[in-house]
């Protein structure tokens, strides 16, 4: 594999995940019991031999920075290269806020200019997948492409899901001939995964030219405008992939993890997903505990019934409780006799004794951080 550096985009301000993204970047949202969304993209880079990685952050960055730390869990706490975090900064000439993905890259050009890798892998930090970027880079070289975009068939996503994605069309040589970002009426069957490869020097020139023209967004202003003038190719990925672009996708991705086949592909194959390690006691199951088809993280104490659910670290489930089809984040407590179905509880939520909360499979009921119901 030719040497490549990595850039992870953590997304702008949005309300796609409702209460869950009010105080945190989507890249920092808890997933699957002990992970954060960004763990997957960052681990994919490390597992692909990319050890010079920059994370471009903007909104609600505290929890993300706390999670990433020095990067030691990903073996990126290095004297040279390693993990670097680039929040926006104030200057004499601007307010510091990034105006879009291209503007974020342009404002951190020194990272690109001071590196010496030949290629750059740019990826969104809020999708759940386990991917080796090496074959994609090899195809990029073989095709002599200007830009290669990872794409995936969308036959397992709904029409509403497709409206949150970039929809592409390709010719017989995998060259992209059409790209529509978040179309109201998606008609294609192939979606962009938000993973891009290009040469580092080409990216520097592209960002300089784009800034001169006032372009701020990598997809809308640059890629879509360049479909005819640049050699832009699709690399087809056939594995599991879920972008966390909506509450529905976030909920379903957690529930998908209860499927042994999905869990094996994401977490148990040869490419490990790394995360911040916390020293907590193993989960404790009392005599009354009844747990079926669920993920229970360290530090949980289970006295009630839990089925088809994902419980993050330190959740307390008391006697007489019945939890179904739900996601409970760190430090939540469900008191005696409470009933939950199709719910998402953020960190530190308390459901008091005897309460019943019922959501819907397509619209799970969300309880915001540290709220007592």
Coordinates of C-alpha atoms in Angstrom, one line a residue:
X1 CA 0.0 0.0 0.0
X2 CA 1.3 3.4 -0.9
X3 CA 1.5 5.7 2.1
X4 CA -1.6 7.7 2.8
X5 CA -2.7 10.2 5.5
X6 CA -6.2 10.5 6.9
X7 CA -8.7 13.3 7.5
X8 CA -11.8 12.7 9.5
X9 CA -14.8 15.1 9.1
X10 CA -17.1 15.2 12.2
X11 CA -19.9 17.1 10.6
X12 CA -21.5 20.5 11.1
X13 CA -24.3 21.6 13.4
X14 CA -27.5 19.6 12.8
X15 CA -30.6 18.2 14.6
X16 CA -30.8 14.9 12.7
X17 CA -30.3 13.0 15.9
X18 CA -32.6 15.2 17.9
X19 CA -31.8 15.4 21.6
X20 CA -28.8 13.0 21.2
X21 CA -26.8 15.6 19.2
X22 CA -27.6 18.7 21.2
X23 CA -24.5 18.5 23.4
X24 CA -22.3 16.3 21.4
X25 CA -20.9 15.9 17.9
X26 CA -22.6 13.0 16.0
X27 CA -19.1 11.5 15.7
X28 CA -19.0 11.2 19.5
X29 CA -22.4 9.6 19.9
X30 CA -22.3 6.3 21.9
X31 CA -22.9 3.2 20.0
X32 CA -23.1 -0.6 20.6
X33 CA -22.5 -0.6 24.3
X34 CA -19.0 0.8 24.6
X35 CA -18.1 2.5 21.4
X36 CA -18.4 6.0 19.9
X37 CA -19.3 6.5 16.2
X38 CA -15.8 7.9 15.3
X39 CA -14.2 4.7 16.6
X40 CA -15.1 2.9 13.4
X41 CA -13.6 5.3 10.9
X42 CA -10.5 5.9 13.1
X43 CA -10.0 2.2 13.5
X44 CA -10.5 1.6 9.8
X45 CA -7.7 4.1 9.1
X46 CA -5.3 2.5 11.6
X47 CA -6.1 -1.0 10.3
X48 CA -5.3 0.2 6.8
X49 CA -1.9 1.4 7.9
X50 CA -2.8 5.1 8.1
X51 CA -1.0 6.6 11.1
X52 CA -1.1 10.3 10.4
X53 CA -4.7 11.3 11.1
X54 CA -6.3 14.7 11.5
X55 CA -9.8 15.1 13.0
X56 CA -11.6 18.3 11.9
X57 CA -14.1 19.3 14.6
X58 CA -16.5 22.1 15.0
X59 CA -19.7 21.9 17.2
X60 CA -20.0 20.4 20.7
X61 CA -16.5 19.1 20.7
X62 CA -15.7 18.5 24.4
X63 CA -16.9 14.9 24.6
X64 CA -15.2 14.1 21.3
X65 CA -11.9 15.5 22.5
X66 CA -12.2 13.7 25.8
X67 CA -12.9 10.4 24.1
X68 CA -10.0 10.7 21.6
X69 CA -7.4 12.0 24.1
X70 CA -3.9 11.5 22.9
X71 CA -5.0 8.6 20.6
X72 CA -3.2 5.9 22.5
X73 CA -6.0 3.4 22.2
X74 CA -5.5 3.6 18.4
X75 CA -1.7 3.5 18.8
X76 CA -1.6 7.1 17.5
X77 CA 0.1 8.8 20.5
X78 CA 3.3 9.2 18.5
X79 CA 6.2 11.7 18.5
X80 CA 5.9 12.0 14.7
X81 CA 2.6 11.7 12.9
X82 CA -0.2 10.2 15.1
X83 CA -3.5 11.8 15.9
X84 CA -4.2 15.5 15.7
X85 CA -7.4 17.3 16.5
X86 CA -8.2 20.6 14.7
X87 CA -11.0 22.6 16.3
X88 CA -12.0 26.0 14.7
X89 CA -10.1 29.0 15.9
X90 CA -10.6 32.7 16.0
X91 CA -8.3 35.0 14.0
X92 CA -8.0 38.6 13.1
X93 CA -9.7 38.0 9.8
X94 CA -12.6 35.7 10.7
X95 CA -14.8 34.2 13.4
X96 CA -13.1 30.8 13.0
X97 CA -16.2 28.7 12.3
X98 CA -15.9 26.4 9.3
X99 CA -18.4 27.2 6.5
X100 CA -18.3 23.7 5.2
X101 CA -16.2 20.6 4.7
X102 CA -13.9 22.1 2.1
X103 CA -13.5 25.3 4.2
X104 CA -12.5 23.1 7.2
X105 CA -9.8 21.4 5.1
X106 CA -8.6 24.7 3.7
X107 CA -8.3 26.2 7.1
X108 CA -6.0 23.4 8.1
X109 CA -3.8 23.4 5.0
X110 CA -0.6 23.4 7.1
X111 CA -1.5 19.8 8.2
X112 CA -1.5 18.8 4.5
X113 CA 1.5 20.8 3.5
X114 CA 3.7 19.6 6.4
X115 CA 2.9 15.9 5.7
X116 CA 4.7 13.9 3.1
X117 CA 2.3 11.0 2.3
X118 CA 1.4 10.7 -1.4
X119 CA -2.4 10.2 -0.8
X120 CA -5.1 11.4 1.5
X121 CA -8.1 9.4 2.7
X122 CA -11.0 11.7 3.7
X123 CA -13.9 10.1 5.6
X124 CA -16.9 11.1 7.6
X125 CA -16.6 10.1 11.3
X126 CA -20.2 9.2 11.9
X127 CA -20.8 5.9 10.0
X128 CA -20.7 2.4 11.3
X129 CA -18.7 0.0 9.1
X130 CA -15.5 -2.0 9.1
X131 CA -13.5 -1.4 5.9
X132 CA -9.9 -1.9 4.7
X133 CA -9.1 1.2 2.6
X134 CA -6.2 -0.5 0.9
X135 CA -8.1 -2.0 -2.1
X136 CA -9.8 1.3 -2.7
X137 CA -6.5 3.0 -2.8
X138 CA -5.2 0.4 -5.2
X139 CA -8.1 1.0 -7.5
X140 CA -7.6 4.7 -7.3
X141 CA -4.0 4.2 -8.6
X142 CA -5.0 1.6 -11.3
X143 CA -7.7 3.9 -12.7
X144 CA -5.5 7.0 -12.6
X145 CA -8.4 8.7 -10.9
X146 CA -8.5 12.3 -9.7
X147 CA -10.9 11.4 -6.9
X148 CA -12.2 7.9 -5.8
X149 CA -15.4 7.8 -3.7
X150 CA -16.4 4.7 -1.7
X151 CA -20.0 3.7 -2.7
X152 CA -22.4 1.1 -1.7
X153 CA -25.7 -0.4 -2.9
X154 CA -28.7 0.9 -1.1
X155 CA -31.1 -2.0 -1.4
X156 CA -31.3 -2.4 2.4
X157 CA -32.1 1.2 3.1
X158 CA -35.5 2.9 3.0
X159 CA -36.5 5.8 0.7
X160 CA -36.3 8.2 3.6
X161 CA -32.8 6.9 4.4
X162 CA -31.7 7.6 0.8
X163 CA -32.9 11.2 1.1
X164 CA -30.1 11.8 3.6
X165 CA -27.3 10.5 1.3
X166 CA -25.5 11.4 -1.9
X167 CA -26.9 9.2 -4.8
X168 CA -24.4 8.4 -7.6
X169 CA -24.7 6.8 -11.1
X170 CA -21.7 5.1 -12.7
X171 CA -20.8 3.8 -16.2
X172 CA -19.5 0.4 -17.1
X173 CA -16.0 1.4 -16.0
X174 CA -17.2 2.6 -12.5
X175 CA -16.7 6.2 -13.5
X176 CA -19.2 8.5 -11.8
X177 CA -21.4 10.2 -14.3
X178 CA -24.0 11.7 -12.0
X179 CA -24.1 12.7 -8.3
X180 CA -27.1 14.2 -6.5
X181 CA -26.6 15.2 -2.8
X182 CA -29.7 14.5 -0.6
X183 CA -32.2 14.4 -3.4
X184 CA -35.9 14.8 -2.5
X185 CA -36.8 11.9 -4.9
X186 CA -33.8 9.5 -5.0
X187 CA -33.9 7.3 -8.0
X188 CA -30.4 5.7 -8.0
X189 CA -29.4 2.5 -6.3
X190 CA -25.8 3.5 -5.3
X191 CA -24.9 5.8 -2.5
X192 CA -21.8 7.7 -1.5
X193 CA -20.3 6.5 1.8
X194 CA -18.5 9.8 2.4
X195 CA -15.1 8.3 1.9
X196 CA -12.8 10.0 -0.7
X197 CA -9.2 9.3 -1.9
X198 CA -7.0 11.7 -3.8
X199 CA -3.4 12.7 -4.1
X200 CA -2.2 15.1 -1.3
X201 CA -0.7 17.6 -3.7
X202 CA -3.9 17.5 -5.9
X203 CA -6.0 18.1 -2.8
X204 CA -3.9 21.1 -1.8
X205 CA -4.3 22.7 -5.3
X206 CA -8.0 21.9 -5.3
X207 CA -8.5 23.5 -1.9
X208 CA -6.6 26.6 -2.9
X209 CA -8.5 27.0 -6.1
X210 CA -11.8 26.4 -4.4
X211 CA -11.1 29.0 -1.7
X212 CA -10.3 31.5 -4.4
X213 CA -13.8 30.8 -5.9
X214 CA -15.5 31.0 -2.6
X215 CA -16.4 27.3 -2.5
X216 CA -17.0 25.9 1.0
X217 CA -18.5 22.3 0.6
X218 CA -16.5 19.4 -0.7
X219 CA -19.4 17.6 -2.3
X220 CA -21.8 20.3 -3.4
X221 CA -19.3 22.9 -4.5
X222 CA -16.4 20.8 -5.8
X223 CA -17.2 17.1 -6.6
X224 CA -20.7 17.7 -8.1
X225 CA -19.4 20.6 -10.2
X226 CA -16.4 18.5 -11.4
X227 CA -18.2 15.3 -12.6
X228 CA -17.6 16.1 -16.2
X229 CA -14.1 17.7 -15.9
X230 CA -12.4 15.3 -13.5
X231 CA -11.8 11.6 -13.4
X232 CA -14.1 10.6 -10.5
X233 CA -14.5 6.9 -9.8
X234 CA -16.6 4.8 -7.5
X235 CA -15.1 2.0 -5.4
X236 CA -17.9 -0.5 -4.6
X237 CA -18.0 -1.6 -0.9
X238 CA -20.1 -4.7 -0.2
X239 CA -20.0 -4.9 3.6
X240 CA -22.3 -3.6 6.3
X241 CA -22.6 0.2 6.4
X242 CA -24.9 2.5 8.3
X243 CA -24.5 6.3 8.3
X244 CA -25.9 7.9 11.4
X245 CA -27.9 10.5 9.4
X246 CA -31.1 10.1 11.3
X247 CA -32.6 8.8 14.5
X248 CA -34.1 5.9 12.5
X249 CA -30.7 4.9 11.1
X250 CA -29.0 5.2 14.5
X251 CA -31.7 3.1 16.2
X252 CA -31.6 0.4 13.5
X253 CA -27.7 0.3 13.5
X254 CA -27.7 -0.5 17.2
X255 CA -30.4 -3.1 16.8
X256 CA -28.5 -4.6 13.8
X257 CA -25.6 -5.3 16.2
X258 CA -27.8 -7.9 17.9
X259 CA -27.6 -9.9 14.7
X260 CA -24.6 -12.3 15.1
X261 CA -23.6 -11.9 11.4
X262 CA -23.5 -8.1 11.7
X263 CA -21.7 -8.2 15.0
X264 CA -19.1 -10.7 13.7
X265 CA -18.4 -8.5 10.6
X266 CA -18.1 -5.3 12.6
X267 CA -16.4 -6.3 15.7
X268 CA -15.1 -9.9 15.6
X269 CA -13.3 -10.3 12.3
X270 CA -9.5 -9.7 11.9
X271 CA -9.9 -5.9 11.8
X272 CA -10.6 -4.9 15.4
X273 CA -12.5 -1.7 16.3
X274 CA -10.6 0.2 19.0
X275 CA -12.1 2.5 21.6
X276 CA -11.2 4.3 24.8
X277 CA -10.7 1.8 27.6
X278 CA -12.4 2.3 30.9
X279 CA -11.7 0.3 34.0
X280 CA -15.1 -1.0 35.2
X281 CA -16.3 -4.1 36.9
X282 CA -18.0 -6.8 34.7
X283 CA -21.8 -6.6 34.4
X284 CA -23.6 -8.1 37.4
X285 CA -26.7 -10.3 37.0
X286 CA -28.8 -10.9 40.1
X287 CA -31.0 -13.9 40.6
X288 CA -34.0 -12.2 39.2
X289 CA -32.2 -11.1 36.0
X290 CA -33.6 -12.3 32.7
X291 CA -31.6 -11.2 29.6
X292 CA -32.3 -12.2 26.0
X293 CA -30.6 -11.2 22.8
X294 CA -29.0 -8.1 24.3
X295 CA -25.7 -6.3 24.6
X296 CA -24.8 -5.5 28.2
X297 CA -21.7 -3.4 28.8
X298 CA -19.4 -3.4 31.8
X299 CA -20.6 -1.9 35.0
X300 CA -24.2 -2.7 34.5
X301 CA -26.3 -4.2 37.3
X302 CA -29.3 -6.2 36.1
X303 CA -32.2 -7.3 38.4
X304 CA -35.0 -7.1 35.9
X305 CA -35.8 -8.3 32.3
X306 CA -34.0 -7.1 29.3
X307 CA -34.6 -8.3 25.7
X308 CA -33.5 -7.1 22.3
X309 CA -31.7 -4.1 23.8
X310 CA -28.3 -2.4 24.0
X311 CA -27.2 -1.2 27.4
X312 CA -24.1 1.0 27.7
X313 CA -21.7 1.1 30.7
X314 CA -23.0 1.4 34.2
X315 CA -26.8 1.1 33.6
X316 CA -28.9 0.0 36.6
X317 CA -32.0 -2.1 35.9
X318 CA -34.0 -2.8 39.1
X319 CA -36.4 -5.5 40.1
X320 CA -39.7 -5.8 38.1
X321 CA -38.4 -3.8 35.2
X322 CA -39.0 -4.9 31.6
X323 CA -36.9 -3.3 28.9
X324 CA -37.5 -4.2 25.2
X325 CA -36.1 -3.0 21.9
X326 CA -34.3 -0.1 23.6
X327 CA -31.0 1.7 23.9
X328 CA -29.8 2.9 27.3
X329 CA -26.7 5.0 27.5
X330 CA -24.1 5.3 30.3
X331 CA -25.2 5.7 33.9
X332 CA -29.0 5.4 33.3
X333 CA -31.2 4.0 36.0
X334 CA -34.6 2.2 35.5
X335 CA -36.3 1.9 38.9
X336 CA -38.6 -0.9 40.2
X337 CA -41.5 -1.9 38.0
X338 CA -40.8 0.5 35.1
X339 CA -41.5 -0.6 31.5
X340 CA -39.6 0.5 28.4
X341 CA -40.2 -0.4 24.8
X342 CA -38.7 1.3 21.7
X343 CA -36.9 3.9 23.8
X344 CA -33.5 5.7 23.7
X345 CA -32.2 7.0 27.0
X346 CA -29.3 9.4 26.9
X347 CA -26.6 9.5 29.6
X348 CA -27.6 9.7 33.2
X349 CA -31.4 9.4 32.7
X350 CA -33.5 8.1 35.6
X351 CA -36.9 6.4 34.9
X352 CA -38.7 6.4 38.2
X353 CA -40.6 3.5 39.7
X354 CA -43.7 2.3 37.9
X355 CA -43.3 4.5 34.8
X356 CA -44.2 3.1 31.3
X357 CA -42.5 4.6 28.2
X358 CA -43.5 3.3 24.8
X359 CA -42.1 4.6 21.5
X360 CA -42.4 3.2 18.0
X361 CA -40.0 1.2 15.9
X362 CA -39.7 4.1 13.3
X363 CA -39.9 6.8 15.9
X364 CA -38.3 5.6 19.2
X365 CA -39.0 7.7 22.2
X366 CA -36.0 9.7 23.2
X367 CA -35.2 11.0 26.8
X368 CA -32.5 13.6 26.9
X369 CA -29.3 13.6 29.0
X370 CA -29.7 13.6 32.8
X371 CA -33.5 13.9 32.7
X372 CA -35.6 12.2 35.4
X373 CA -39.0 10.9 34.2

